[in-house]
mmCIF file of C-alpha atoms in Angstrom:
data_model
loop_
_atom_site.group_PDB
_atom_site.id
_atom_site.type_symbol
_atom_site.label_atom_id
_atom_site.label_comp_id
_atom_site.label_asym_id
_atom_site.label_seq_id
_atom_site.Cartn_x
_atom_site.Cartn_y
_atom_site.Cartn_z
ATOM 1 C CA MET A 20 -2.281 12.799 20.236
ATOM 2 C CA LYS A 21 -2.069 9.026 19.810
ATOM 3 C CA LEU A 22 1.161 7.601 18.318
ATOM 4 C CA THR A 23 -0.720 4.605 16.894
ATOM 5 C CA SER A 24 -2.493 3.726 13.674
ATOM 6 C CA TYR A 25 -5.788 5.505 13.301
ATOM 7 C CA TRP A 26 -7.063 2.600 11.234
ATOM 8 C CA LEU A 27 -6.306 -0.013 13.828
ATOM 9 C CA ASP A 28 -7.329 2.114 16.763
ATOM 10 C CA THR A 29 -10.792 2.749 15.258
ATOM 11 C CA SER A 30 -11.376 -0.848 14.226
ATOM 12 C CA GLY A 31 -12.974 -3.636 16.214
ATOM 13 C CA PRO A 32 -10.409 -6.135 17.503
ATOM 14 C CA PHE A 33 -9.570 -9.307 15.623
ATOM 15 C CA THR A 34 -11.278 -11.968 17.786
ATOM 16 C CA SER A 35 -10.434 -15.282 16.130
ATOM 17 C CA ALA A 36 -6.719 -15.769 16.828
ATOM 18 C CA ALA A 37 -5.621 -19.262 17.748
ATOM 19 C CA ALA A 38 -4.266 -19.972 21.174
ATOM 20 C CA GLY A 39 -1.548 -22.295 22.328
ATOM 21 C CA LYS A 40 1.462 -23.800 20.681
ATOM 22 C CA VAL A 41 2.181 -23.853 16.968
ATOM 23 C CA GLN A 42 2.401 -27.460 15.741
ATOM 24 C CA GLY A 43 1.256 -29.910 13.117
ATOM 25 C CA THR A 44 1.319 -30.163 9.349
ATOM 26 C CA TYR A 45 -0.553 -27.921 6.942
ATOM 27 C CA ASP A 46 -1.037 -27.685 3.225
ATOM 28 C CA VAL A 47 0.054 -23.954 3.221
ATOM 29 C CA ALA A 48 1.758 -21.702 5.736
ATOM 30 C CA VAL A 49 1.216 -17.965 5.093
ATOM 31 C CA ILE A 50 3.823 -15.757 6.683
ATOM 32 C CA GLY A 51 2.377 -12.304 7.421
ATOM 33 C CA GLY A 52 -1.059 -11.161 8.579
ATOM 34 C CA GLY A 53 -1.556 -8.070 6.410
ATOM 35 C CA LEU A 54 -3.677 -7.603 3.304
ATOM 36 C CA THR A 55 -1.637 -10.015 1.093
ATOM 37 C CA GLY A 56 -1.613 -12.778 3.784
ATOM 38 C CA CYS A 57 -5.264 -12.405 4.780
ATOM 39 C CA SER A 58 -6.598 -12.368 1.181
ATOM 40 C CA ALA A 59 -4.338 -15.321 0.218
ATOM 41 C CA ALA A 60 -5.316 -17.360 3.288
ATOM 42 C CA LEU A 61 -9.051 -16.726 2.568
ATOM 43 C CA ALA A 62 -8.662 -17.726 -1.088
ATOM 44 C CA LEU A 63 -6.618 -20.822 -0.215
ATOM 45 C CA ALA A 64 -9.259 -21.892 2.425
ATOM 46 C CA LYS A 65 -12.048 -21.483 -0.132
ATOM 47 C CA LYS A 66 -10.112 -23.914 -2.358
ATOM 48 C CA GLY A 67 -10.123 -26.450 0.418
ATOM 49 C CA ALA A 68 -6.509 -26.092 1.720
ATOM 50 C CA ARG A 69 -5.617 -26.514 5.362
ATOM 51 C CA VAL A 70 -3.944 -23.184 5.983
ATOM 52 C CA VAL A 71 -1.990 -21.647 8.969
ATOM 53 C CA MET A 72 -1.174 -17.942 9.050
ATOM 54 C CA LEU A 73 1.712 -16.646 11.193
ATOM 55 C CA GLU A 74 1.833 -12.910 12.158
ATOM 56 C CA ALA A 75 4.752 -11.493 14.130
ATOM 57 C CA GLU A 76 2.609 -8.794 15.721
ATOM 58 C CA THR A 77 -1.173 -8.364 15.194
ATOM 59 C CA ILE A 78 -3.356 -8.422 12.096
ATOM 60 C CA GLY A 79 -2.690 -5.421 9.968
ATOM 61 C CA HIS A 80 0.172 -4.152 12.218
ATOM 62 C CA ALA A 81 2.783 -3.263 9.614
ATOM 63 C CA ALA A 82 2.372 -1.816 6.075
ATOM 64 C CA SER A 83 -1.362 -2.713 5.945
ATOM 65 C CA GLY A 84 -1.945 -0.216 8.772
ATOM 66 C CA ARG A 85 0.473 2.448 7.413
ATOM 67 C CA ASN A 86 -1.470 3.596 4.385
ATOM 68 C CA GLY A 87 -4.162 6.067 3.520
ATOM 69 C CA GLY A 88 -6.845 3.484 2.908
ATOM 70 C CA MET A 89 -6.759 4.582 -0.706
ATOM 71 C CA CYS A 90 -7.894 1.912 -3.143
ATOM 72 C CA ASN A 91 -6.636 3.598 -6.287
ATOM 73 C CA ASN A 92 -6.338 2.444 -9.828
ATOM 74 C CA GLY A 93 -3.483 3.578 -12.029
ATOM 75 C CA PHE A 94 0.174 2.955 -11.166
ATOM 76 C CA ALA A 95 2.788 5.227 -9.663
ATOM 77 C CA GLN A 96 4.664 5.730 -12.965
ATOM 78 C CA ASP A 97 3.664 8.081 -15.781
ATOM 79 C CA TYR A 98 1.625 5.987 -18.255
ATOM 80 C CA GLY A 99 3.491 7.361 -21.306
ATOM 81 C CA THR A 100 6.886 6.724 -19.790
ATOM 82 C CA LEU A 101 6.025 3.154 -18.787
ATOM 83 C CA SER A 102 4.501 2.432 -22.208
ATOM 84 C CA ALA A 103 7.674 3.590 -23.937
ATOM 85 C CA LYS A 104 9.773 1.378 -21.644
ATOM 86 C CA LEU A 105 7.696 -1.747 -21.521
ATOM 87 C CA GLY A 106 5.555 -1.460 -24.699
ATOM 88 C CA LYS A 107 1.909 -0.477 -24.894
ATOM 89 C CA GLU A 108 0.555 -4.021 -24.561
ATOM 90 C CA VAL A 109 2.462 -4.749 -21.370
ATOM 91 C CA ALA A 110 1.691 -1.377 -19.873
ATOM 92 C CA ASN A 111 -2.023 -1.769 -20.624
ATOM 93 C CA ARG A 112 -1.998 -5.256 -19.067
ATOM 94 C CA LEU A 113 -0.392 -3.969 -15.870
ATOM 95 C CA TYR A 114 -2.782 -0.975 -15.725
ATOM 96 C CA ARG A 115 -5.710 -3.391 -15.922
ATOM 97 C CA ALA A 116 -4.202 -5.327 -13.099
ATOM 98 C CA PHE A 117 -4.489 -2.279 -10.880
ATOM 99 C CA ASP A 118 -8.063 -1.869 -12.015
ATOM 100 C CA ALA A 119 -8.669 -5.488 -11.082
ATOM 101 C CA GLY A 120 -7.184 -4.762 -7.597
ATOM 102 C CA VAL A 121 -9.955 -2.206 -6.870
ATOM 103 C CA ASP A 122 -12.581 -4.617 -8.289
ATOM 104 C CA THR A 123 -11.211 -7.440 -6.026
ATOM 105 C CA VAL A 124 -11.419 -5.293 -2.920
ATOM 106 C CA GLU A 125 -15.025 -4.334 -3.774
ATOM 107 C CA ARG A 126 -15.960 -7.967 -4.449
ATOM 108 C CA LEU A 127 -14.514 -9.159 -1.124
ATOM 109 C CA VAL A 128 -16.230 -6.346 0.777
ATOM 110 C CA THR A 129 -19.542 -7.484 -0.718
ATOM 111 C CA GLU A 130 -19.062 -11.248 -0.442
ATOM 112 C CA GLU A 131 -17.734 -11.196 3.119
ATOM 113 C CA LYS A 132 -20.014 -8.372 4.222
ATOM 114 C CA ILE A 133 -17.167 -6.309 5.600
ATOM 115 C CA ASP A 134 -18.241 -2.923 7.093
ATOM 116 C CA CYS A 135 -15.324 -0.751 5.955
ATOM 117 C CA SER A 136 -17.017 2.283 4.285
ATOM 118 C CA PHE A 137 -15.804 1.308 0.798
ATOM 119 C CA ALA A 138 -16.839 3.985 -1.795
ATOM 120 C CA ARG A 139 -15.845 4.662 -5.330
ATOM 121 C CA VAL A 140 -15.239 8.360 -4.835
ATOM 122 C CA GLY A 141 -12.347 8.630 -7.372
ATOM 123 C CA LYS A 142 -8.772 9.899 -7.047
ATOM 124 C CA ILE A 143 -7.253 13.223 -8.168
ATOM 125 C CA LYS A 144 -3.571 13.481 -8.882
ATOM 126 C CA LEU A 145 -2.594 17.095 -8.217
ATOM 127 C CA ALA A 146 0.067 18.867 -10.236
ATOM 128 C CA ALA A 147 2.576 20.555 -7.850
ATOM 129 C CA ARG A 148 4.011 22.691 -10.750
ATOM 130 C CA PRO A 149 2.664 23.952 -14.059
ATOM 131 C CA GLU A 150 5.010 21.617 -15.970
ATOM 132 C CA HIS A 151 3.589 18.751 -13.945
ATOM 133 C CA TYR A 152 0.128 19.621 -15.152
ATOM 134 C CA ASP A 153 1.316 19.500 -18.757
ATOM 135 C CA LYS A 154 2.762 16.022 -18.194
ATOM 136 C CA LEU A 155 -0.449 14.836 -16.542
ATOM 137 C CA ALA A 156 -2.444 16.187 -19.504
ATOM 138 C CA ARG A 157 -0.247 14.232 -21.994
ATOM 139 C CA SER A 158 -0.647 11.137 -19.838
ATOM 140 C CA GLN A 159 -4.452 11.490 -19.617
ATOM 141 C CA GLU A 160 -4.713 11.829 -23.371
ATOM 142 C CA LEU A 161 -2.845 8.499 -23.787
ATOM 143 C CA LEU A 162 -4.811 6.803 -20.975
ATOM 144 C CA ALA A 163 -8.170 7.799 -22.527
ATOM 145 C CA ALA A 164 -7.127 6.560 -25.971
ATOM 146 C CA ASN A 165 -5.624 3.292 -24.845
ATOM 147 C CA VAL A 166 -6.777 1.908 -21.534
ATOM 148 C CA ASP A 167 -8.793 4.195 -19.258
ATOM 149 C CA PRO A 168 -11.496 6.490 -20.671
ATOM 150 C CA ASP A 169 -12.705 7.093 -17.097
ATOM 151 C CA THR A 170 -10.087 9.741 -16.587
ATOM 152 C CA ALA A 171 -10.329 13.527 -16.977
ATOM 153 C CA MET A 172 -8.267 16.731 -16.509
ATOM 154 C CA VAL A 173 -9.244 19.544 -14.142
ATOM 155 C CA SER A 174 -7.665 22.933 -14.796
ATOM 156 C CA ARG A 175 -6.401 25.268 -12.155
ATOM 157 C CA ALA A 176 -9.384 27.509 -12.754
ATOM 158 C CA ASP A 177 -11.784 24.686 -12.004
ATOM 159 C CA LEU A 178 -9.772 23.075 -9.187
ATOM 160 C CA ALA A 179 -11.763 24.645 -6.361
ATOM 161 C CA GLY A 180 -14.561 22.240 -7.170
ATOM 162 C CA GLU A 181 -12.125 19.384 -6.261
ATOM 163 C CA VAL A 182 -9.662 20.699 -3.599
ATOM 164 C CA GLY A 183 -9.747 23.856 -1.517
ATOM 165 C CA SER A 184 -6.112 24.735 -1.824
ATOM 166 C CA GLN A 185 -4.069 27.276 -3.777
ATOM 167 C CA ARG A 186 -1.003 25.023 -3.857
ATOM 168 C CA TYR A 187 -1.821 23.066 -7.019
ATOM 169 C CA CYS A 188 -1.944 23.747 -10.715
ATOM 170 C CA GLY A 189 -4.805 21.421 -11.660
ATOM 171 C CA GLY A 190 -5.077 17.664 -11.689
ATOM 172 C CA LEU A 191 -5.883 14.297 -13.248
ATOM 173 C CA ILE A 192 -8.996 12.472 -12.120
ATOM 174 C CA PHE A 193 -9.234 8.654 -11.992
ATOM 175 C CA ARG A 194 -12.919 7.862 -11.499
ATOM 176 C CA LYS A 195 -12.513 4.123 -10.787
ATOM 177 C CA SER A 196 -10.572 4.701 -7.544
ATOM 178 C CA ALA A 197 -12.100 4.219 -4.115
ATOM 179 C CA GLY A 198 -11.525 4.813 -0.469
ATOM 180 C CA MET A 199 -12.176 2.642 2.558
ATOM 181 C CA HIS A 200 -11.410 2.068 6.256
ATOM 182 C CA VAL A 201 -8.440 -0.236 5.777
ATOM 183 C CA GLY A 202 -8.227 -1.380 9.400
ATOM 184 C CA ARG A 203 -11.746 -2.711 9.308
ATOM 185 C CA PHE A 204 -11.076 -4.240 5.899
ATOM 186 C CA VAL A 205 -7.961 -6.169 6.850
ATOM 187 C CA ARG A 206 -9.455 -7.418 10.121
ATOM 188 C CA GLY A 207 -12.698 -8.298 8.243
ATOM 189 C CA LEU A 208 -10.573 -10.403 5.849
ATOM 190 C CA ALA A 209 -8.893 -12.181 8.698
ATOM 191 C CA GLU A 210 -12.225 -12.963 10.370
ATOM 192 C CA ALA A 211 -13.530 -14.286 7.058
ATOM 193 C CA ALA A 212 -10.442 -16.515 6.753
ATOM 194 C CA ALA A 213 -10.860 -17.791 10.322
ATOM 195 C CA ARG A 214 -14.455 -18.646 9.638
ATOM 196 C CA ARG A 215 -13.303 -20.895 6.821
ATOM 197 C CA GLY A 216 -10.915 -22.803 9.042
ATOM 198 C CA VAL A 217 -7.636 -20.850 8.680
ATOM 199 C CA GLU A 218 -5.572 -21.106 11.890
ATOM 200 C CA ILE A 219 -4.280 -17.606 12.617
ATOM 201 C CA HIS A 220 -1.490 -17.087 15.187
ATOM 202 C CA GLU A 221 -0.679 -13.492 16.218
ATOM 203 C CA HIS A 222 2.536 -12.557 18.063
ATOM 204 C CA THR A 223 4.173 -15.503 16.340
ATOM 205 C CA PRO A 224 7.233 -14.451 14.321
ATOM 206 C CA MET A 225 8.860 -16.865 11.931
ATOM 207 C CA MET A 226 12.388 -17.614 13.270
ATOM 208 C CA GLY A 227 13.536 -20.228 10.799
ATOM 209 C CA LEU A 228 12.566 -21.786 7.485
ATOM 210 C CA ARG A 229 14.199 -24.826 5.901
ATOM 211 C CA PRO A 230 13.384 -27.731 3.578
ATOM 212 C CA ALA A 231 11.874 -30.681 5.430
ATOM 213 C CA ALA A 232 13.531 -34.087 5.066
ATOM 214 C CA GLY A 233 10.399 -35.695 3.493
ATOM 215 C CA GLY A 234 9.507 -32.743 1.257
ATOM 216 C CA GLY A 235 7.778 -29.498 1.958
ATOM 217 C CA HIS A 236 9.075 -27.053 4.561
ATOM 218 C CA GLU A 237 9.782 -26.870 8.272
ATOM 219 C CA ILE A 238 9.072 -23.565 10.031
ATOM 220 C CA GLU A 239 10.433 -22.632 13.393
ATOM 221 C CA THR A 240 8.454 -19.950 15.345
ATOM 222 C CA SER A 241 8.538 -18.404 18.784
ATOM 223 C CA LYS A 242 5.713 -20.753 19.799
ATOM 224 C CA GLY A 243 6.750 -24.014 18.239
ATOM 225 C CA ARG A 244 7.561 -25.804 15.020
ATOM 226 C CA LEU A 245 5.263 -26.805 12.070
ATOM 227 C CA GLY A 246 5.385 -28.323 8.681
ATOM 228 C CA ALA A 247 3.827 -27.097 5.447
ATOM 229 C CA SER A 248 3.727 -28.409 1.917
ATOM 230 C CA GLN A 249 3.873 -24.878 0.580
ATOM 231 C CA VAL A 250 4.893 -21.538 2.035
ATOM 232 C CA LEU A 251 3.786 -18.006 0.985
ATOM 233 C CA LEU A 252 5.874 -15.031 2.186
ATOM 234 C CA ALA A 253 3.518 -12.208 2.605
ATOM 235 C CA SER A 254 5.533 -10.267 5.146
ATOM 236 C CA GLY A 255 6.971 -7.394 2.998
ATOM 237 C CA ILE A 256 10.127 -5.915 4.526
ATOM 238 C CA SER A 257 9.882 -7.807 7.776
ATOM 239 C CA HIS A 258 13.231 -8.102 9.491
ATOM 240 C CA THR A 259 12.088 -11.223 11.270
ATOM 241 C CA GLY A 260 12.990 -14.573 9.806
ATOM 242 C CA PRO A 261 15.396 -15.785 7.043
ATOM 243 C CA LEU A 262 14.283 -13.352 4.255
ATOM 244 C CA GLY A 263 17.629 -11.869 3.247
ATOM 245 C CA TRP A 264 17.167 -12.552 -0.461
ATOM 246 C CA ILE A 265 14.002 -10.413 -0.475
ATOM 247 C CA ARG A 266 15.436 -7.665 1.769
ATOM 248 C CA ARG A 267 18.372 -7.030 -0.600
ATOM 249 C CA ARG A 268 15.904 -6.330 -3.371
ATOM 250 C CA ILE A 269 13.578 -3.981 -1.400
ATOM 251 C CA VAL A 270 14.046 -0.296 -0.522
ATOM 252 C CA PRO A 271 12.400 0.259 2.870
ATOM 253 C CA VAL A 272 10.745 3.621 2.688
ATOM 254 C CA GLY A 273 9.095 5.563 5.537
ATOM 255 C CA ALA A 274 5.369 6.015 5.350
ATOM 256 C CA PHE A 275 3.993 8.546 7.838
ATOM 257 C CA LEU A 276 0.512 9.825 8.461
ATOM 258 C CA ILE A 277 -1.315 12.268 10.724
ATOM 259 C CA VAL A 278 -5.096 12.545 11.257
ATOM 260 C CA THR A 279 -6.895 15.569 12.544
ATOM 261 C CA GLU A 280 -9.678 15.865 15.064
ATOM 262 C CA PRO A 281 -13.195 15.520 13.594
ATOM 263 C CA LEU A 282 -13.972 18.539 11.398
ATOM 264 C CA PRO A 283 -17.304 20.237 10.609
ATOM 265 C CA SER A 284 -18.894 19.068 7.368
ATOM 266 C CA ALA A 285 -18.746 22.678 6.047
ATOM 267 C CA THR A 286 -14.931 22.657 6.441
ATOM 268 C CA LEU A 287 -14.642 19.401 4.617
ATOM 269 C CA ASP A 288 -16.937 20.695 1.898
ATOM 270 C CA ARG A 289 -14.394 23.457 1.221
ATOM 271 C CA LEU A 290 -11.299 21.224 1.435
ATOM 272 C CA LEU A 291 -12.494 18.180 -0.482
ATOM 273 C CA PRO A 292 -16.002 18.811 -1.803
ATOM 274 C CA ARG A 293 -16.159 15.550 -3.698
ATOM 275 C CA ARG A 294 -14.347 13.518 -0.988
ATOM 276 C CA ARG A 295 -11.910 12.128 -3.489
ATOM 277 C CA MET A 296 -8.623 10.466 -2.656
ATOM 278 C CA ALA A 297 -5.912 13.088 -3.404
ATOM 279 C CA VAL A 298 -2.153 12.682 -4.103
ATOM 280 C CA ASP A 299 0.317 15.176 -5.546
ATOM 281 C CA THR A 300 3.111 14.826 -8.124
ATOM 282 C CA LYS A 301 6.040 15.515 -5.771
ATOM 283 C CA ASN A 302 8.827 12.892 -5.440
ATOM 284 C CA LEU A 303 8.376 13.245 -1.606
ATOM 285 C CA VAL A 304 4.723 12.759 -2.205
ATOM 286 C CA ASN A 305 1.904 14.034 -0.062
ATOM 287 C CA TYR A 306 -1.580 12.518 -0.042
ATOM 288 C CA PHE A 307 -4.747 13.305 1.828
ATOM 289 C CA ARG A 308 -8.430 12.274 2.162
ATOM 290 C CA THR A 309 -11.393 12.502 4.529
ATOM 291 C CA THR A 310 -12.073 9.619 6.895
ATOM 292 C CA PRO A 311 -15.412 7.960 7.576
ATOM 293 C CA ASP A 312 -15.709 9.948 10.812
ATOM 294 C CA ASN A 313 -15.078 13.369 9.213
ATOM 295 C CA ARG A 314 -11.351 13.839 9.921
ATOM 296 C CA LEU A 315 -8.664 14.770 7.404
ATOM 297 C CA LEU A 316 -5.895 12.245 6.969
ATOM 298 C CA PHE A 317 -2.628 13.609 5.575
ATOM 299 C CA GLY A 318 0.322 11.405 4.714
ATOM 300 C CA GLY A 319 3.501 11.111 2.715
ATOM 301 C CA ARG A 320 7.168 10.329 2.419
ATOM 302 C CA ALA A 321 8.113 12.854 5.072
ATOM 303 C CA ARG A 322 11.665 11.657 5.431
ATOM 304 C CA PHE A 323 13.915 8.875 4.112
ATOM 305 C CA ALA A 324 15.136 7.522 7.425
ATOM 306 C CA ILE A 325 15.020 4.442 9.597
ATOM 307 C CA SER A 326 11.796 4.321 11.710
ATOM 308 C CA ASN A 327 12.169 4.842 15.441
ATOM 309 C CA PRO A 328 10.286 7.012 17.946
ATOM 310 C CA ALA A 329 12.527 10.085 17.632
ATOM 311 C CA SER A 330 12.591 9.871 13.800
ATOM 312 C CA ASP A 331 8.832 9.292 13.570
ATOM 313 C CA GLU A 332 8.222 12.396 15.677
ATOM 314 C CA LYS A 333 10.314 14.492 13.312
ATOM 315 C CA SER A 334 8.359 13.026 10.351
ATOM 316 C CA GLY A 335 5.088 13.959 12.025
ATOM 317 C CA ALA A 336 6.209 17.521 12.495
ATOM 318 C CA ILE A 337 7.232 17.683 8.766
ATOM 319 C CA LEU A 338 3.783 16.365 7.768
ATOM 320 C CA GLN A 339 1.961 18.892 9.972
ATOM 321 C CA ALA A 340 3.912 21.725 8.337
ATOM 322 C CA ALA A 341 3.022 20.368 4.870
ATOM 323 C CA LEU A 342 -0.658 20.086 5.957
ATOM 324 C CA HIS A 343 -0.627 23.723 6.969
ATOM 325 C CA ASP A 344 0.971 24.712 3.718
ATOM 326 C CA VAL A 345 -1.683 22.927 1.698
ATOM 327 C CA PHE A 346 -4.590 23.975 3.926
ATOM 328 C CA PRO A 347 -3.682 27.098 5.969
ATOM 329 C CA GLU A 348 -7.085 27.197 7.591
ATOM 330 C CA LEU A 349 -6.180 24.019 9.512
ATOM 331 C CA ARG A 350 -3.374 25.630 11.497
ATOM 332 C CA SER A 351 -5.357 25.668 14.709
ATOM 333 C CA VAL A 352 -6.877 22.232 14.217
ATOM 334 C CA ARG A 353 -5.776 19.501 16.693
ATOM 335 C CA ILE A 354 -3.868 16.491 15.414
ATOM 336 C CA ASP A 355 -5.276 13.378 17.119
ATOM 337 C CA TYR A 356 -3.112 10.624 15.453
ATOM 338 C CA CYS A 357 0.515 10.430 14.249
ATOM 339 C CA TRP A 358 2.037 7.115 13.254
ATOM 340 C CA GLY A 359 4.242 5.522 10.587
ATOM 341 C CA GLY A 360 6.983 3.077 9.810
ATOM 342 C CA MET A 361 8.682 1.401 6.928
ATOM 343 C CA VAL A 362 6.904 0.038 3.835
ATOM 344 C CA ASP A 363 8.523 -1.802 0.941
ATOM 345 C CA MET A 364 9.362 -0.269 -2.490
ATOM 346 C CA THR A 365 11.103 -1.774 -5.514
ATOM 347 C CA ARG A 366 13.573 0.218 -7.621
ATOM 348 C CA ASP A 367 11.062 0.463 -10.520
ATOM 349 C CA ARG A 368 8.062 0.879 -8.155
ATOM 350 C CA LEU A 369 6.400 -2.197 -9.492
ATOM 351 C CA PRO A 370 5.456 -5.220 -7.296
ATOM 352 C CA ARG A 371 7.256 -8.562 -7.508
ATOM 353 C CA ALA A 372 5.670 -11.984 -7.023
ATOM 354 C CA GLY A 373 6.739 -15.515 -7.884
ATOM 355 C CA GLU A 374 8.574 -18.561 -6.493
ATOM 356 C CA ARG A 375 12.159 -19.141 -5.449
ATOM 357 C CA ASN A 376 13.566 -22.389 -4.053
ATOM 358 C CA GLY A 377 10.111 -23.629 -3.406
ATOM 359 C CA ILE A 378 9.022 -20.524 -1.493
ATOM 360 C CA TYR A 379 6.303 -18.274 -2.989
ATOM 361 C CA TYR A 380 6.313 -14.535 -2.359
ATOM 362 C CA SER A 381 4.393 -11.346 -3.256
ATOM 363 C CA VAL A 382 5.911 -8.041 -2.085
ATOM 364 C CA GLY A 383 7.042 -4.586 -3.151
ATOM 365 C CA TYR A 384 3.723 -2.766 -3.718
ATOM 366 C CA SER A 385 5.500 0.649 -3.626
ATOM 367 C CA GLY A 386 2.744 2.780 -2.207
ATOM 368 C CA HIS A 387 -0.129 1.016 -4.055
ATOM 369 C CA GLY A 388 -0.593 -1.896 -1.642
ATOM 370 C CA THR A 389 -4.180 -1.456 -0.537
ATOM 371 C CA GLN A 390 -5.605 -2.887 -3.730
ATOM 372 C CA MET A 391 -2.639 -4.689 -5.201
ATOM 373 C CA SER A 392 -1.844 -6.665 -2.058
ATOM 374 C CA THR A 393 -5.462 -7.812 -1.959
ATOM 375 C CA LEU A 394 -5.402 -8.765 -5.647
ATOM 376 C CA MET A 395 -2.098 -10.555 -5.364
ATOM 377 C CA GLY A 396 -3.155 -12.548 -2.379
ATOM 378 C CA THR A 397 -5.971 -13.997 -4.338
ATOM 379 C CA ILE A 398 -3.789 -14.509 -7.415
ATOM 380 C CA MET A 399 -1.035 -16.269 -5.430
ATOM 381 C CA ALA A 400 -3.595 -18.783 -4.201
ATOM 382 C CA GLU A 401 -4.103 -19.718 -7.890
ATOM 383 C CA VAL A 402 -0.333 -19.538 -8.692
ATOM 384 C CA MET A 403 0.331 -21.994 -5.866
ATOM 385 C CA ASP A 404 -2.303 -24.270 -7.378
ATOM 386 C CA GLY A 405 -0.367 -24.355 -10.684
ATOM 387 C CA ARG A 406 -1.892 -21.364 -12.537
ATOM 388 C CA THR A 407 1.383 -19.377 -12.862
ATOM 389 C CA GLU A 408 0.108 -17.619 -15.985
ATOM 390 C CA LEU A 409 -2.124 -15.443 -13.756
ATOM 391 C CA ASN A 410 0.770 -13.762 -12.131
ATOM 392 C CA PRO A 411 1.192 -10.360 -13.778
ATOM 393 C CA TRP A 412 4.777 -10.023 -12.588
ATOM 394 C CA LYS A 413 6.003 -13.469 -13.634
ATOM 395 C CA ASP A 414 8.333 -12.207 -16.395
ATOM 396 C CA PHE A 415 9.869 -9.319 -14.459
ATOM 397 C CA ALA A 416 13.510 -9.652 -13.433
ATOM 398 C CA TRP A 417 14.331 -8.601 -9.839
ATOM 399 C CA PRO A 418 18.037 -7.772 -9.485
ATOM 400 C CA VAL A 419 19.672 -7.015 -6.153
ATOM 401 C CA ILE A 420 20.117 -3.391 -5.120
ATOM 402 C CA PRO A 421 23.832 -2.643 -5.408
ATOM 403 C CA GLY A 422 25.459 -2.194 -2.000
ATOM 404 C CA HIS A 423 22.296 -3.163 -0.086
ATOM 405 C CA LEU A 424 23.809 -5.757 2.192
ATOM 406 C CA GLY A 425 22.169 -4.869 5.516
ATOM 407 C CA PRO A 426 20.647 -1.718 7.006
ATOM 408 C CA PRO A 427 19.640 0.730 4.203
ATOM 409 C CA TRP A 428 22.524 3.247 4.643
ATOM 410 C CA PHE A 429 21.526 4.961 1.376
ATOM 411 C CA LEU A 430 18.146 6.280 2.561
ATOM 412 C CA PRO A 431 19.359 9.786 3.515
ATOM 413 C CA LEU A 432 21.015 10.110 0.050
ATOM 414 C CA VAL A 433 17.785 9.070 -1.662
ATOM 415 C CA GLY A 434 15.844 11.594 0.427
ATOM 416 C CA ALA A 435 18.255 14.418 -0.431
ATOM 417 C CA TYR A 436 18.113 13.591 -4.140
ATOM 418 C CA TYR A 437 14.320 13.714 -4.108
ATOM 419 C CA ARG A 438 14.190 16.912 -2.137
ATOM 420 C CA ILE A 439 16.476 18.599 -4.776
ATOM 421 C CA LYS A 440 14.232 17.284 -7.518
ATOM 422 C CA ASP A 441 11.118 18.691 -5.852
ATOM 423 C CA ARG A 442 12.708 22.056 -5.393
ATOM 424 C CA PHE A 443 14.209 22.527 -8.795
ATOM 425 C CA LEU A 444 12.526 20.125 -11.255
#
């Protein structure tokens, strides 16, 4: 079993990293080489900007390699609840932004000829309890009437045509959703950006960020110092660099995944006959899908704990038990990959993007980053060019999380709360 990202291990290497010291002056410095950073760098280069991208590890190393490769429309919240809170007009606008995220991924795959097995197979949200099915049905009725007629309910009696498990009570289908090999996608974006002149430095963490005497910004890295007229923070919950203002507003949540050995097509035909992306309605969510090479990927919020080797191993064991509960016939199947780490979540599970003290940022994708990070990277390239009206999150306040002054001491409490809700509510 490999304790590394399946997506990155089964992708071709990124071959266009810059060598040598970091120096010089640029129009834009992008901090972070994940999906947000790569899509932003590509869009900025297409606009003629001189761009440098700094990645502390390797392209796609962090959250961009810790997801299920699910390119799903629809947000995490119940549509009816969010409509009541924000108003129907705002909720519909945000919902269409998630639609646009899937469309943006598909467009970039086509334009840049990225071989990442992108396919609009759809998503099914599975009801873990009968009352969850009733809530999904009410949500679907509102969705179909207001913003997404490409949705449908599947009853428990008909669920075998979607998922070969007895653990669920039906589900809600989102037909616009897609799946892809996210490792090949993020590295494909980076290669496309490099072809257009973006200077990409891996293993180059940002160590300092300050206003430059003559305007713009000065950035200190492990490989030298550079100047930039504009800076985009696309590094999520990174603990490297002077990003305390963002860290105090982000809940770092563990995202863990396991991937089986390759399975016979007949087995996958029983488990996921339509090959949809699947996610359940638990607070400690589980999600699963097939991979392009006929494995089953199974992931979720196994534990609310700081990521380290011992903790990650416990999370992998929890996920394997959950996999066997959902699909008992896989008890004897070998697990080939187990990996995970922290991803960023906001309190309301909606992204945040904007500008503060001359620094632009886009973070907090809260489990929907594959498509939203790609969309927001392209949007932030326009926002940095003066088109702030395109930012769907421009009017959202972002208060600090009370008591969050350093390491997230509250994670075990959050996990216990969600476990109780999953058991009794």
